[in-house]
Coordinates of C-alpha atoms in Angstrom, one line a residue:
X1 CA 67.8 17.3 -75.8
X2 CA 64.5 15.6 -75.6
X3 CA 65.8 12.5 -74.7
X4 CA 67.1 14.5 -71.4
X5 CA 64.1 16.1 -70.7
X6 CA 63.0 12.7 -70.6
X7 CA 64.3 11.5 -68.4
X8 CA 65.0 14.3 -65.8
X9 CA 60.8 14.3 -65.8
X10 CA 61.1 9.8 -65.2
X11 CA 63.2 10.7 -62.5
X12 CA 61.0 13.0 -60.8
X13 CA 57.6 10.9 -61.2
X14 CA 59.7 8.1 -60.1
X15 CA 60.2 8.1 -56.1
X16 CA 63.9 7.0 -55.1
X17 CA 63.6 3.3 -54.3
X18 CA 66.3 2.3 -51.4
X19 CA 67.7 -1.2 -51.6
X20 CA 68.8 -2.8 -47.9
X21 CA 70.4 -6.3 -47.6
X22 CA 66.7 -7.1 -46.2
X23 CA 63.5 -5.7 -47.4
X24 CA 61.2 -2.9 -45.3
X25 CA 58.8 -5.9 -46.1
X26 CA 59.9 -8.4 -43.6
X27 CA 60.0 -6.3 -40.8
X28 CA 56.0 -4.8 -41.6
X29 CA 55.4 -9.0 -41.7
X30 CA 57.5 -9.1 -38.5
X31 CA 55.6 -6.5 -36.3
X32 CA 52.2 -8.2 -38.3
X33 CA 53.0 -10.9 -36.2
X34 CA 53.9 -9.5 -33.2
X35 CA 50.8 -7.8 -33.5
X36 CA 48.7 -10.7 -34.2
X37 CA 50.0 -12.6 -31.2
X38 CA 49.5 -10.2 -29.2
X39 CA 45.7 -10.1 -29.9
X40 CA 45.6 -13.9 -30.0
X41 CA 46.2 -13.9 -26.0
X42 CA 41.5 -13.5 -25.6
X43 CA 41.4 -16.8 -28.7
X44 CA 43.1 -18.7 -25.5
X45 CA 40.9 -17.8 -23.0
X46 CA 37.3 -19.0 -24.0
X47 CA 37.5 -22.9 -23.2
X48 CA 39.6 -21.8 -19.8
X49 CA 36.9 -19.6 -18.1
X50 CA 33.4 -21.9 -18.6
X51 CA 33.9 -23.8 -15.9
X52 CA 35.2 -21.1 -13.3
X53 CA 32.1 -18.7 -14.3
X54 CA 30.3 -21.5 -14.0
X55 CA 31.3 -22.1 -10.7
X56 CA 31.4 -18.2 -9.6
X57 CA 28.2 -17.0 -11.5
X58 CA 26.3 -20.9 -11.6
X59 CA 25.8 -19.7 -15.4
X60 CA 24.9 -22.0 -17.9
X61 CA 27.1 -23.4 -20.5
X62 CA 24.8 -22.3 -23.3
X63 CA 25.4 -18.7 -21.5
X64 CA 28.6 -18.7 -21.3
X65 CA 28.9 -19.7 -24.8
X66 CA 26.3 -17.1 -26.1
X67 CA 29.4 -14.9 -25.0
X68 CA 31.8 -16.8 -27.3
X69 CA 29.4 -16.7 -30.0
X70 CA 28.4 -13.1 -30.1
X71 CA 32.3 -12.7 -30.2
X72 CA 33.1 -15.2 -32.8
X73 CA 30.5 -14.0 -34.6
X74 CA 31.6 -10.1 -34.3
X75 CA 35.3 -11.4 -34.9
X76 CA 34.3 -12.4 -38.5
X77 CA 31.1 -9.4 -39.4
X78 CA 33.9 -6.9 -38.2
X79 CA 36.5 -8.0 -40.9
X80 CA 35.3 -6.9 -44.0
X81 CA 34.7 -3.5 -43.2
X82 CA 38.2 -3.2 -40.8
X83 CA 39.9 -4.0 -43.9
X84 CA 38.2 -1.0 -45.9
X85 CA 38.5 1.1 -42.7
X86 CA 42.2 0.4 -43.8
X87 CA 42.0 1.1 -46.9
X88 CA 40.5 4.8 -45.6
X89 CA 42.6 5.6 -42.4
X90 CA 45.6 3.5 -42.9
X91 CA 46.5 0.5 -41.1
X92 CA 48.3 1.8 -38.0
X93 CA 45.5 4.3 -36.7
X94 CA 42.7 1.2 -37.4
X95 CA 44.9 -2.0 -35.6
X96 CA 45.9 0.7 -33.1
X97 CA 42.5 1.5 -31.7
X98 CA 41.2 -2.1 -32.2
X99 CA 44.0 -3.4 -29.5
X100 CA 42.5 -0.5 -27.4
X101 CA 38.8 -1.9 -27.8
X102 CA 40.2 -5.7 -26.4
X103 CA 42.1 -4.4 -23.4
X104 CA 38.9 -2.5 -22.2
X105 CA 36.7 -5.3 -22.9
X106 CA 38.4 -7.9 -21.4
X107 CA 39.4 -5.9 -18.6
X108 CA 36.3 -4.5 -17.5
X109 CA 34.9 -8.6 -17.4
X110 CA 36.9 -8.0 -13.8
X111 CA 33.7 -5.9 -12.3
X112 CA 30.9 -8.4 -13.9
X113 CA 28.2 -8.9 -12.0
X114 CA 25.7 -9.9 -14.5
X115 CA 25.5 -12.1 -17.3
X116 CA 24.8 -9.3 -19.8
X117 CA 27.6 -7.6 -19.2
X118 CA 29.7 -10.9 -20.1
X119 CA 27.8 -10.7 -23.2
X120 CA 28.7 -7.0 -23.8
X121 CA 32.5 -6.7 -22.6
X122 CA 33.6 -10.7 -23.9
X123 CA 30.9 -10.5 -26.6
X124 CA 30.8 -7.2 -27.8
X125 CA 33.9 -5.6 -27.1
X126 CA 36.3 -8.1 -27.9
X127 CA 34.5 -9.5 -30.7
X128 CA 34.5 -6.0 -32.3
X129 CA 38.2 -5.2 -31.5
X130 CA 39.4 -8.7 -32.6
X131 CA 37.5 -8.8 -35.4
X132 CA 40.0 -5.4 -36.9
X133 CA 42.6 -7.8 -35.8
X134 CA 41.4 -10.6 -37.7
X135 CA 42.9 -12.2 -41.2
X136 CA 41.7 -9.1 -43.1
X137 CA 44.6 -7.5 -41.2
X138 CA 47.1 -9.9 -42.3
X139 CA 45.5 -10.2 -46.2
X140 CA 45.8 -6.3 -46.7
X141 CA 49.6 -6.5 -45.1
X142 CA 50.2 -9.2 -47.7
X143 CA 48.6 -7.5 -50.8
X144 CA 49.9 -4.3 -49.9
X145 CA 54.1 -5.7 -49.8
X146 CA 54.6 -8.5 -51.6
X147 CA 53.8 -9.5 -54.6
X148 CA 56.3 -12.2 -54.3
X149 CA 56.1 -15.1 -51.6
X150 CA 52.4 -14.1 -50.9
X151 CA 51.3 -18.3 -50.0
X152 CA 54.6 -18.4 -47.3
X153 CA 53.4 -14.8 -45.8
X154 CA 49.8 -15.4 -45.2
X155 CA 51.1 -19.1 -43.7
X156 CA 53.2 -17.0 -41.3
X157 CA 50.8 -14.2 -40.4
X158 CA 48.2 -16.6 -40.0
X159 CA 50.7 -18.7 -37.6
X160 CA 50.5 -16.2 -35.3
X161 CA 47.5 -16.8 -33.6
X162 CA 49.0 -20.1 -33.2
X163 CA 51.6 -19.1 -32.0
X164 CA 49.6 -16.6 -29.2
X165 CA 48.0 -19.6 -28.2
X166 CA 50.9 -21.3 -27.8
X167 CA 52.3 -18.7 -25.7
X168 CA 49.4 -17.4 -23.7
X169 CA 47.5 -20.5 -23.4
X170 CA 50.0 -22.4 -20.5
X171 CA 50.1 -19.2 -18.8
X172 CA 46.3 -18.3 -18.4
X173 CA 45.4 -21.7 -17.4
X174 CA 47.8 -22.0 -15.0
X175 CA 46.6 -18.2 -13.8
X176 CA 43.0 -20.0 -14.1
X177 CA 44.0 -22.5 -11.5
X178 CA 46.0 -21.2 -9.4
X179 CA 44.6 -17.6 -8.8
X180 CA 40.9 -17.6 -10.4
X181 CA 40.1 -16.0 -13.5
X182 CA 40.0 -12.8 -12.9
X183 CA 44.1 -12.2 -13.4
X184 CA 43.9 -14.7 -16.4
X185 CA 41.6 -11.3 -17.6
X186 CA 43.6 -8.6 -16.8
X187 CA 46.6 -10.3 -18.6
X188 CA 45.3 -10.4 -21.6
X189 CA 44.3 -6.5 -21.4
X190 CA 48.3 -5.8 -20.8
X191 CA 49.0 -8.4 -23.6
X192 CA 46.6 -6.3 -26.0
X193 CA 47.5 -3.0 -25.1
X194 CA 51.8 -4.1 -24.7
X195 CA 51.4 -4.0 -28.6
X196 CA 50.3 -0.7 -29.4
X197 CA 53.3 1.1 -29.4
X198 CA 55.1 -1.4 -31.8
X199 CA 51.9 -0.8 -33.9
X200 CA 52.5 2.8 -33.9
X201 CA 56.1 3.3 -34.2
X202 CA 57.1 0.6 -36.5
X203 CA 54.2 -0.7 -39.0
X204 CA 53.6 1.5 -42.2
X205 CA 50.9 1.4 -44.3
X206 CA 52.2 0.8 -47.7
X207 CA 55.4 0.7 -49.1
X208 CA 55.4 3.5 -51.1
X209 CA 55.6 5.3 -47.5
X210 CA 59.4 4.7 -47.2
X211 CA 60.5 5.0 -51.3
X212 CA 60.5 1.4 -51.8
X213 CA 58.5 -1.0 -54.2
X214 CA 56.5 -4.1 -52.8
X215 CA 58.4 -7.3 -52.4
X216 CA 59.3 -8.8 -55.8
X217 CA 57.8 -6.0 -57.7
X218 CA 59.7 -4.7 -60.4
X219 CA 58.0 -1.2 -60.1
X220 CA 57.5 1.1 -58.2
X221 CA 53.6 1.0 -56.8
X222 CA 52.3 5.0 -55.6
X223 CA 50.5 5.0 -52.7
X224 CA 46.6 5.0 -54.0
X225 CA 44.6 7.9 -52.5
X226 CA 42.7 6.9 -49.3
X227 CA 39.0 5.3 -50.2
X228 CA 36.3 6.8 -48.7
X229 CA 32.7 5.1 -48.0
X230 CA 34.2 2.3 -46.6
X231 CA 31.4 1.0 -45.6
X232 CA 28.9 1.3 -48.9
X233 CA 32.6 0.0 -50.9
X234 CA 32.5 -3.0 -48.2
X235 CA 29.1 -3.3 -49.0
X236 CA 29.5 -3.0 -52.6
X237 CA 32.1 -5.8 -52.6
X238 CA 29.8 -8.5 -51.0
X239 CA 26.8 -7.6 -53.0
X240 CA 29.6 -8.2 -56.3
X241 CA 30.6 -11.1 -54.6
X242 CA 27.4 -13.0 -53.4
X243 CA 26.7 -13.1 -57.5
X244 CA 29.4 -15.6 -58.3
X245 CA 29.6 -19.3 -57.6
X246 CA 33.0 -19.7 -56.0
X247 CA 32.0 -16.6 -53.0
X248 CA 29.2 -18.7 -51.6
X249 CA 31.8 -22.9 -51.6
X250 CA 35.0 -20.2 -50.4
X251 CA 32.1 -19.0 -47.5
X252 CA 30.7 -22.9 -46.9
X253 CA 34.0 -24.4 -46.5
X254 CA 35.3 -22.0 -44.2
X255 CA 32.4 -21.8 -42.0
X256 CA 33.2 -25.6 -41.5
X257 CA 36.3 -24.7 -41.0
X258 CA 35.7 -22.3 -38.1
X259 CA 32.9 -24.4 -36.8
X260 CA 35.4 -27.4 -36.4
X261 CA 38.3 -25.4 -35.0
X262 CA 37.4 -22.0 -32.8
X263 CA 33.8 -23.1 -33.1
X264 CA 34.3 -26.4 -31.4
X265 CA 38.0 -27.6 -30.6
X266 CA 39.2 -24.2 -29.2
X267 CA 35.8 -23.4 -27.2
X268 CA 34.9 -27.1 -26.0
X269 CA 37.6 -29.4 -26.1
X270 CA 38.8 -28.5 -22.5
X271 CA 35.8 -28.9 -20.7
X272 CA 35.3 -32.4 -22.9
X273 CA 38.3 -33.5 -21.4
X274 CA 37.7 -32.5 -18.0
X275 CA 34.3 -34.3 -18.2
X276 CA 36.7 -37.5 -18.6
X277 CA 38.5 -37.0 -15.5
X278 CA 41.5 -34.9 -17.5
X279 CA 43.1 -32.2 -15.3
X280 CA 42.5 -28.6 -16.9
X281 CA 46.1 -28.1 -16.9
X282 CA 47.1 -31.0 -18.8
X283 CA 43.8 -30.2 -21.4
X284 CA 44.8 -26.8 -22.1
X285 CA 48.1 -28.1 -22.5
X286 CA 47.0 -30.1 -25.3
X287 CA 45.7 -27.2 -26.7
X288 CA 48.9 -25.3 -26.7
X289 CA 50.6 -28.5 -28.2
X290 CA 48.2 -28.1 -31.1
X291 CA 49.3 -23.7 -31.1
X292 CA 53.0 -25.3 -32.0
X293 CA 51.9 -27.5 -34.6
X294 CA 49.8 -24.9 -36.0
X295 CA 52.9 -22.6 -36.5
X296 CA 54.6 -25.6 -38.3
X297 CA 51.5 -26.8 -40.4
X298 CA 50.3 -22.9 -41.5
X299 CA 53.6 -22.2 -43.1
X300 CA 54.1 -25.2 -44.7
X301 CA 50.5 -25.2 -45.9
X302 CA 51.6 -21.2 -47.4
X303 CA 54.8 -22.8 -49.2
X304 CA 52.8 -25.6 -50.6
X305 CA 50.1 -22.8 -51.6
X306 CA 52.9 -21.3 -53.6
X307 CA 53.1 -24.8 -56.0
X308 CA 50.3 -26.7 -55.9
X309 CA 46.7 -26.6 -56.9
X310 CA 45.0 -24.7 -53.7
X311 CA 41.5 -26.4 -54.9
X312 CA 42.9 -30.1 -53.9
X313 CA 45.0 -28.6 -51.1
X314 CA 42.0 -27.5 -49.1
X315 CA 39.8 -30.4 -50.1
X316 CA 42.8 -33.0 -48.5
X317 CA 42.9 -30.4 -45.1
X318 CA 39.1 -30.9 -44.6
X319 CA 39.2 -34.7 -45.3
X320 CA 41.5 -35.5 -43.1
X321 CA 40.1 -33.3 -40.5
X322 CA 36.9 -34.6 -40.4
X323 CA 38.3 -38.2 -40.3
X324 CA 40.4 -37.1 -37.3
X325 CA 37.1 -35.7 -35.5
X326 CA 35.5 -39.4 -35.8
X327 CA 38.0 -40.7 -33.9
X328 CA 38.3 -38.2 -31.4
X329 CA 35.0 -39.5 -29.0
X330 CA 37.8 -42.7 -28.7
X331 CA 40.5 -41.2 -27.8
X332 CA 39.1 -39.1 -24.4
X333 CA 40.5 -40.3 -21.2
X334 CA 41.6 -39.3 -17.9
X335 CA 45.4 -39.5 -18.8
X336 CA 47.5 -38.6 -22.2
X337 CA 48.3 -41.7 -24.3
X338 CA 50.0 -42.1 -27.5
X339 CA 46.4 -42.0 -29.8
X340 CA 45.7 -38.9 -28.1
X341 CA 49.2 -37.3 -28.9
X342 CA 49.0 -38.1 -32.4
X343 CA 45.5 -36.9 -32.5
X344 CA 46.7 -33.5 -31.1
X345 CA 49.7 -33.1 -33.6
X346 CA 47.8 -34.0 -36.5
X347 CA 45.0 -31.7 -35.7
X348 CA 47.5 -29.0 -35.0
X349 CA 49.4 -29.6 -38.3
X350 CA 45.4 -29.0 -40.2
X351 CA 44.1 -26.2 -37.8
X352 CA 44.4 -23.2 -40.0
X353 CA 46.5 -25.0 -43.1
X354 CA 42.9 -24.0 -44.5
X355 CA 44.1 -20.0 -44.4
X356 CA 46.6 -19.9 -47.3
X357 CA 45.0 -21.5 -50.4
X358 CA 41.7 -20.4 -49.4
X359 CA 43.1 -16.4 -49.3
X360 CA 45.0 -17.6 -53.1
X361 CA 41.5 -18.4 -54.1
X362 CA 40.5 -15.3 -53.1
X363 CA 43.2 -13.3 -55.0
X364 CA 42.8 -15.6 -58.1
X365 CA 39.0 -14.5 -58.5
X366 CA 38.2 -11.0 -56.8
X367 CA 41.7 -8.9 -57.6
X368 CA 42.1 -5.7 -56.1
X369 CA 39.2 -6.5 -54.0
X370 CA 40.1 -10.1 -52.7
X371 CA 40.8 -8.4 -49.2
X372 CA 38.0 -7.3 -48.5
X373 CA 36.3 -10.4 -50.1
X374 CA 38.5 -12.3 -47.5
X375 CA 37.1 -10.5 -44.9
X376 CA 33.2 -11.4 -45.7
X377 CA 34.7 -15.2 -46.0
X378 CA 35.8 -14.7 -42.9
X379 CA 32.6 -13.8 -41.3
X380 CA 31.4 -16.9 -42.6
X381 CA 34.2 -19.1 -40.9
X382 CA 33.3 -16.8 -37.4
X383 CA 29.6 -17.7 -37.8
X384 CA 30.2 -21.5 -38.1
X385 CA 32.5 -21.2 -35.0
X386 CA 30.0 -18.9 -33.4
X387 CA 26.8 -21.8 -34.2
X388 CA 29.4 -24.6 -32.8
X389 CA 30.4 -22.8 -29.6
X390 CA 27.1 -22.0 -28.9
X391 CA 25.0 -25.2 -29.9
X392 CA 28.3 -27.3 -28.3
X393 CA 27.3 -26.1 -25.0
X394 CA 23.3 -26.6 -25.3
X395 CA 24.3 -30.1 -27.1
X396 CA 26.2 -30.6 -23.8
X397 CA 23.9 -29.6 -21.3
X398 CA 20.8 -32.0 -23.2
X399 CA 22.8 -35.0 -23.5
X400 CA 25.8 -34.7 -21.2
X401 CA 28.2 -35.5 -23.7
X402 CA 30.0 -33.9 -26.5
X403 CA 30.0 -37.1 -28.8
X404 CA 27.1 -35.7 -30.9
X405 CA 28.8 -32.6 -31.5
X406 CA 32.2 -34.6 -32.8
X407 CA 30.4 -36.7 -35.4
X408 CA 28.6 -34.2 -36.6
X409 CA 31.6 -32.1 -37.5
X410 CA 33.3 -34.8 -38.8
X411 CA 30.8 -35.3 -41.4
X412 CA 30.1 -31.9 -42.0
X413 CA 34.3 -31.7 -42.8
X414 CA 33.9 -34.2 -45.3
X415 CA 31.2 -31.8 -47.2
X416 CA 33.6 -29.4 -46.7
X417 CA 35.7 -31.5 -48.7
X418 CA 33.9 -32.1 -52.1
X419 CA 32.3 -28.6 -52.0
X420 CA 36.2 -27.4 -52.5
X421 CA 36.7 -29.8 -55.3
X422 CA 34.2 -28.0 -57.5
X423 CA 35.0 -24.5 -57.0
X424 CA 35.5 -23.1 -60.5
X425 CA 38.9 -23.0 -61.6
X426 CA 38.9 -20.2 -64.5
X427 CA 39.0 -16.6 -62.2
X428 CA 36.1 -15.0 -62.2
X429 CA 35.8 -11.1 -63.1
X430 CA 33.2 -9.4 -60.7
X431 CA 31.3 -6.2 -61.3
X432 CA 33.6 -3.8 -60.1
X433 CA 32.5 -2.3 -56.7
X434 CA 31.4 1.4 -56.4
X435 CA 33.6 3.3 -54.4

């Protein structure tokens, strides 16, 4: 008799768990990356519009790129506290509103007049929506359903900004060119807002929502109760954070990272080439090359995140980078040739490869609060990218050339590098955060 009562109460405490041939998992992942692509269409524009504002506005570069710096910089401060804002109204109602916030930014940059209000609508407003659309987004989808497969899901989410370049990127520029800038705007406002319903209808905010346990799990995981005070709990988390060794070489490398990617290579390595005598077209398409091996390079990077040491994983990435960024000042000429193809695929292949093992370093030392810890590294690698877009165009306007800018972030890749090395392997228990 007890034995029955037993388990008629199991049975009751325990939600029934429904088993399809594929799990509810996947397709949250899926519409993750739909989502994340279609916010990816603005990380396109930047390096596109300098030289047409320039030309409609007689703006400076440095102005222009105080625009992609607020943003970049916005992009990563925003993350850390998105992803408690997650953790407080769910995930739908947050990514929801934040695609809202970049189709008004970006389409009110149609009525600019003024440099300021490039600064608030491309700055501001987009920085502050894509920064809730950031990699926190696509760390608390991970943590939330799987427990399995976590390196090859992060690799795949975080392929999807790739992949939005890849897809965007030939279209605006040829918008650019052909039509001005101002449609290449206004498509990227449909883009962003396009999404929202898929957001609404299909993503759920934790598996427990639909019966089932997280991928791999072999329990079943309750919903936790929402968490309020997101921002003193964000707050909480950095100041537990900024106490340990391995926070402040995860924030270093990855603000290298950013500076040598969005930072410089996303923002400047169009109008580099054009100063050469490259077409636009053909530049940007080089850019979109690099969005398709990014896609390849990401997951692979998550699979080998999954079996190897992520330590010498991310220390190999930023050695290799920086060694490719030497030789980049070479390879800059009016026409494609084989040096620059290969520069191009390898640089795609190492754009974000970074993203998986430096999220499993994350995990491995801040838990339950690794997210949000993810999202403060985050900020760093935005404020790297933020410095470099900015001080890329002032470097270019005193010296009319990029070359100073490449070498330096070639050597600063290769610091990068060794300060990877010695992040501590045994995990690392931080004070617990105050809710």
């Amino acid at each position: 008799m007890t034995q029955t009562t037993e388990a008629v109460a199991t049975a009751e405490e325990t939600p029934p768990v429904n088993k399809p041939r594929i799990h509810r998992a996947w397709f949250v992942a899926a519409v993750t990356f739909v989502t994340i692509i279609g916010a990816a269409a603005f990380r396109s524009l930047p390096g596109l519009l300098i030289d047409p504002l320039r030309a409609d506005f007689g703006w400076s570069r440095g102005t222009i790129g105080a625009a992609v710096s607020i943003n970049l910089a916005l992009y990563g401060l925003t993350a850390p506290f998105a992803a408690a804002l997650m953790d407080r109204f769910g995930i739908r109602r947050v990514v929801a509103v934040a695609l809202t916030v970049i189709a008004l930014g970006s389409g009110l940059t149609v009525w600019m007049t003024a440099a300021w209000q490039l600064l608030l609508c491309w700055g501001l407003l987009v920085g502050l929506g894509s920064g809730s659309m950031a990699l926190a987004f696509a760390a608390t989808v991970t943590n939330r359903w799987f427990t399995e497969r976590r390196g090859l899901v992060s690799g795949i989410l975080t392929a999807a900004s790739a992949s939005g370049q890849l897809i965007f990127l030939p279209l605006l520029s040829w918008l650019v060119e052909n039509h001005g800038w101002r449609p290449a705007a206004v498509t990227v406002a449909l883009a962003a807002l396009a999404v929202v319903p898929f957001v609404w209808l299909l993503l759920r905010d934790h598996p427990a929502d639909v019966g089932q346990k997280p991928y791999g799990a072999k329990e079943f995981v309750p919903k936790p109760p929402p968490v309020t005070g997101a921002a003193r709990r964000t707050l909480a988390v950095l100041s537990s954070a900024v106490r340990t060794g391995p926070f402040w070489l995860l924030s270093g490398t990855f603000a290298i990272c950013g500076a040598s990617t969005n930072g410089l290579i996303q923002t400047h390595f169009v109008p580099a080439a054009h100063d050469h005598g490259m077409p636009v077209t053909t530049a940007a398409s080089l850019l979109a090359v690099i969005g398709v091996f990014d896609v390849v390079g990401t997951i692979a990077s998550g699979w080998f995140t999954d079996r190897f040491e992520p330590r010498r994983l991310l220390a190999v990435y930023y050695a290799l980078r920086g060694l490719s960024l030497l030789f980049l000042p070479m390879l800059l000429t009016p026409s494609i040739h084989p040096p620059m193809i290969f520069f191009i695929v390898f640089y795609g292949l190492d754009w974000v490869a970074t993203v998986p093992p430096t999220l499993a370093l994350c995990r491995e030392q801040y838990g339950e609060d690794s997210a949000i810890v993810f999202g403060w590294v985050l900020a760093s690698h935005q404020i790297g990218a933020a410095l470099v877009a900015y001080l890329g165009g002032v470097a270019r306007d005193a010296f009319g050339s990029y070359n100073m800018v490449w070498y330096a972030s070639g050597t600063l890749c290769a610091a990068a590098a060794l300060m990877a090395l010695v992040i501590r392997r045994r995990p690392t228990v931080p004070v617990p955060a105050v809710a």
